[in-house]
Each structure stands twice: as C-alpha cells, then as structure tokens.
C-alpha positions as MATLAB code, in Angstrom:
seq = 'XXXXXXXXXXXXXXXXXXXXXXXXXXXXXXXXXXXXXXXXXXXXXXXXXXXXXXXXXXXXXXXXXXXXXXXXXXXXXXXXXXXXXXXXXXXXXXXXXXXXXXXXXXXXXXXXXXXXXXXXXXXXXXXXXXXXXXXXXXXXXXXXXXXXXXXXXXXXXXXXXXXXXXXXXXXXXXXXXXXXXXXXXXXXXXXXXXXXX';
ca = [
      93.396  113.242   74.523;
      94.334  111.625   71.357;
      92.764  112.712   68.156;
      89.359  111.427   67.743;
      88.850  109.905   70.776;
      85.567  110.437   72.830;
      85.972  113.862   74.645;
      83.963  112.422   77.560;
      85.423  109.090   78.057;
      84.505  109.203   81.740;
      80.987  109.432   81.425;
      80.960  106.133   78.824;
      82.916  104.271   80.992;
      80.309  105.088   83.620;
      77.592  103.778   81.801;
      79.500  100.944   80.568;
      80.376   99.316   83.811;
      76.892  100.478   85.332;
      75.647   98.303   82.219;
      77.402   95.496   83.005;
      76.018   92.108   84.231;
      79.001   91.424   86.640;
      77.942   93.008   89.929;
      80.692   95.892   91.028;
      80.634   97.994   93.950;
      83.028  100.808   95.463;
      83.124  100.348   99.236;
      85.228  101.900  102.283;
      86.519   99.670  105.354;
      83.414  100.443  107.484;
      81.658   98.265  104.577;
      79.875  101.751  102.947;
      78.411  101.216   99.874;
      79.954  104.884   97.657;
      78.915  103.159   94.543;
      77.359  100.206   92.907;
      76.274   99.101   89.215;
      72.624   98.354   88.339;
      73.656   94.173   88.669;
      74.843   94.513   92.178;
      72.208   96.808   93.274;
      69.876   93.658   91.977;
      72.579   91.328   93.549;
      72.001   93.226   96.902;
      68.096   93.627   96.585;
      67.240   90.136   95.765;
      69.907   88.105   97.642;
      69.023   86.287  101.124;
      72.554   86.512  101.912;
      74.230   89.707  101.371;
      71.930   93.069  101.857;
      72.386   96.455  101.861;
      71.424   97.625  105.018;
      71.948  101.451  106.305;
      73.699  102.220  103.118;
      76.658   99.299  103.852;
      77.036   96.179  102.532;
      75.735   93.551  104.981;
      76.438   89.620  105.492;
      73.603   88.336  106.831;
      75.290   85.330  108.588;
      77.396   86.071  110.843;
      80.144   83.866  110.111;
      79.975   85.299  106.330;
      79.684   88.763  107.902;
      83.024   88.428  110.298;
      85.003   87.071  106.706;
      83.776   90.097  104.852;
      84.806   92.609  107.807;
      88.260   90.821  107.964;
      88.444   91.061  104.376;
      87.621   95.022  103.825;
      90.106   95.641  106.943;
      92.981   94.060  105.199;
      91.970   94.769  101.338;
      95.615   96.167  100.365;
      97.762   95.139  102.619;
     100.735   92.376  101.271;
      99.573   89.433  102.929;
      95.665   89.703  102.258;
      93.960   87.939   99.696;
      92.135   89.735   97.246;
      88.989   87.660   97.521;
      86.529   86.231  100.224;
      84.650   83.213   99.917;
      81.062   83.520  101.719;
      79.249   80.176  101.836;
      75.543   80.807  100.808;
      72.722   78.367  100.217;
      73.677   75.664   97.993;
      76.703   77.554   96.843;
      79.288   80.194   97.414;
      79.210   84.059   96.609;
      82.929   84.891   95.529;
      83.781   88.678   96.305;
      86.739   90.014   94.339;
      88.483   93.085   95.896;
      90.759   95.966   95.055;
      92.315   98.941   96.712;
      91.099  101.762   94.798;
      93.982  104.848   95.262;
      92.120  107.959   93.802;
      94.086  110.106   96.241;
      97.186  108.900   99.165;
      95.147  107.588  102.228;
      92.324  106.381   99.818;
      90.574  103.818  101.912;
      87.806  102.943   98.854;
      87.984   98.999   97.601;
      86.631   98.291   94.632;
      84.636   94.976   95.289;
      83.174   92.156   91.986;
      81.008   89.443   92.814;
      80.766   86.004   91.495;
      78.469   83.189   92.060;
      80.414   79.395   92.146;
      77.115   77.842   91.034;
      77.499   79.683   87.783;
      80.316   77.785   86.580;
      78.666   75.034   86.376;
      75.126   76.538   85.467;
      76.446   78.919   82.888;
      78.950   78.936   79.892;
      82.270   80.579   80.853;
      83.908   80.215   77.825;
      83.982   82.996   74.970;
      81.640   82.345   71.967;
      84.652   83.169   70.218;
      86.464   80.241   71.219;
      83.809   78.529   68.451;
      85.058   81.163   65.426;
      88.362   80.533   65.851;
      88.666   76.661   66.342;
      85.568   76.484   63.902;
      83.459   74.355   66.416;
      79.969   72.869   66.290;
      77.503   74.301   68.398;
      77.832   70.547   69.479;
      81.027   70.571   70.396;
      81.018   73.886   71.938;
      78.427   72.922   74.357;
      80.555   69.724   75.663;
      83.237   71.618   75.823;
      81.809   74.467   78.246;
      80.650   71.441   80.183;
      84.142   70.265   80.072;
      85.572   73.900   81.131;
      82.776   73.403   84.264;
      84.386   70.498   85.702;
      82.195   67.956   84.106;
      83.849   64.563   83.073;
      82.314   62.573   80.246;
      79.728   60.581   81.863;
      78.241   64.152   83.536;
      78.156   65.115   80.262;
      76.313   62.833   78.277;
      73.622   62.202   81.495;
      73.599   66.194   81.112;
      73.026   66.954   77.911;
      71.095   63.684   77.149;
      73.548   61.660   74.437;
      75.136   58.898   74.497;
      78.725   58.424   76.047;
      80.424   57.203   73.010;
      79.098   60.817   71.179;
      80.439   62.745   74.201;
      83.503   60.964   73.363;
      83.735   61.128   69.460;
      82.976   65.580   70.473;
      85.883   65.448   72.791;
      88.206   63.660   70.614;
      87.323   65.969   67.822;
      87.804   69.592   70.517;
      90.989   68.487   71.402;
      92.440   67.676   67.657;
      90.521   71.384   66.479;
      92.578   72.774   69.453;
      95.443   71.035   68.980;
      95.882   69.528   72.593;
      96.485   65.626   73.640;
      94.768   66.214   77.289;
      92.549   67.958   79.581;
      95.362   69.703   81.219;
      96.578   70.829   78.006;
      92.772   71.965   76.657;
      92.365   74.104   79.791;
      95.443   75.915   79.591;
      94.983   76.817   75.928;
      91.752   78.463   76.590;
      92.564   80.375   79.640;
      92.422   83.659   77.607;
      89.303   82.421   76.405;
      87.609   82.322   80.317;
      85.153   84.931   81.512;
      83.697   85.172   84.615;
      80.319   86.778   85.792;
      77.589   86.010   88.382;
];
C-alpha cells in the first residue's frame, strides 16, 4: 500500500457499501443470497415482491421469478443483458447484475436494485449540479422534475406554480447550463445522474 493510506481498506469498504442506501447483494446461479447490505436486507424484508426465502433470493410471481432465473443463468455470458426488469405493483424493480471473478470458475454475481418509481418520486440529480451552475433551489427543483421525464405543464400542476414561472425557471437552467434544448440539458448532466432505490 501507498504511504498513508488506510492499512485496512477492506474492512472500510465493507462498511461503506453495507452503509449504503442502494440495495446490493452477492448471489450464485442457484439464486443464493452469500451477501447482502443492510438496504437490501430491508429491500428483501419489506417487499411483497421479491423475498428471501431459504437463504435465496425469491420472485414471488412467477413470471418475475422465471426472468430472474434466466437472468442469474446467463449473468456473464456475451449476449446477456446485465439487468432484469421485474414488473411489481404500480412499478418496476430494476436488478443490475455483474459477474463477480474472485477466483476462475467464480459463479458469484454481484446484483443492485433500483426502483423505476423513484425517478420520478425522488431527485436523481447531484446537489452539486446547483454549486456549480449556481442554481436556485427553485430552479433546481424544476429541473430534477425535468431530469424525471416531466414536461412543463407536469411541472407547474406538480409543484403548484404557474406555467409561465415553470417557463421563465427553464429558460433561465438552460442559459446557466449553457444548452438551447432538452436533448442538449440531459446530455450535459449525465455525469451529474445518480441512481438509487
């Protein structure tokens, strides 16, 4: 290790990721659960749709159930995706996976879980998006709304303003960010995205 760097870096990394609010899990292709972070473990407690049952992860649809096994049986190879979409009520859980190679023949997938609703529910975009284009809290509001998928009218029924202010805030984002368009606004912030359940 480098000078001054933490001699157990292992251990803080453990505790960071089991800190974090993102669900993670470390599974095998028979759907085992080997590992899991304190936010899936609340995920998997409190969720009418995905259990843990027997120590494995469990759909409890059956349709959402068949995705996930054909998922985990191709995690790795070239022509899998790396994520599964299980509808859920009123919205869609959003598994993220990963072929974890800790030794040749590792079979372990390392598995994140999103919720679609939270998109739209929750902000996605950095605070620090409002620093460095010195927004409003205003403007930074409309344009998380705007990073949701929500078009100008949405907005103002929303957040309870008129149209015409939605419009003066947008006008204002986009000459801040220095973008003519939507198109344009979303690709400048794509650093700027995070995404959690």
């Amino acid at each position: 290790m480098a000078e001054g760097s933490m001699a157990n870096g292992e251990s803080v990394f453990a505790s960071w990721v089991d800190a974090d609010p993102i669900p993670h899990a470390i599974i095998d292709r028979s759907l085992r659960l080997h590992w899991q972070n304190r936010a899936a473990m609340a995920l998997l407690q409190h969720s009418s749709d995905l259990q843990e049952q027997d120590d494995r992860l469990f759909a409890l649809q059956p349709d959402n159930q068949s995705r996930l096994e054909l998922f985990v049986a191709h995690a790795g190879s070239s022509a899998a995706s790396s994520m599964v979409i299980l509808p859920v009520k009123k919205d869609y859980l959003i598994i993220r996976g990963r072929l974890i190679e800790t030794s040749p023949g590792s079979k372990l997938i390392g598995l994140i879980f999103f919720s679609a609703q939270h998109f739209i529910d929750r902000s996605i975009i950095s605070d620090d998006v409002k620093d460095i284009y010195r927004l409003t809290n205003g403007e930074h509001k409309i344009l998380n709304a705007m990073m949701s998928g929500m078009n100008a009218e949405q907005i103002s029924g929303n957040l309870k303003i008129s149209l015409e202010t939605v419009r003066t805030h947008i006008r204002r984002i986009y000459s801040k960010i220095g973008v003519r368009s939507r198109e344009a606004l979303f690709a400048q912030l794509q650093p700027f995205k995070f995404f959690a359940y």
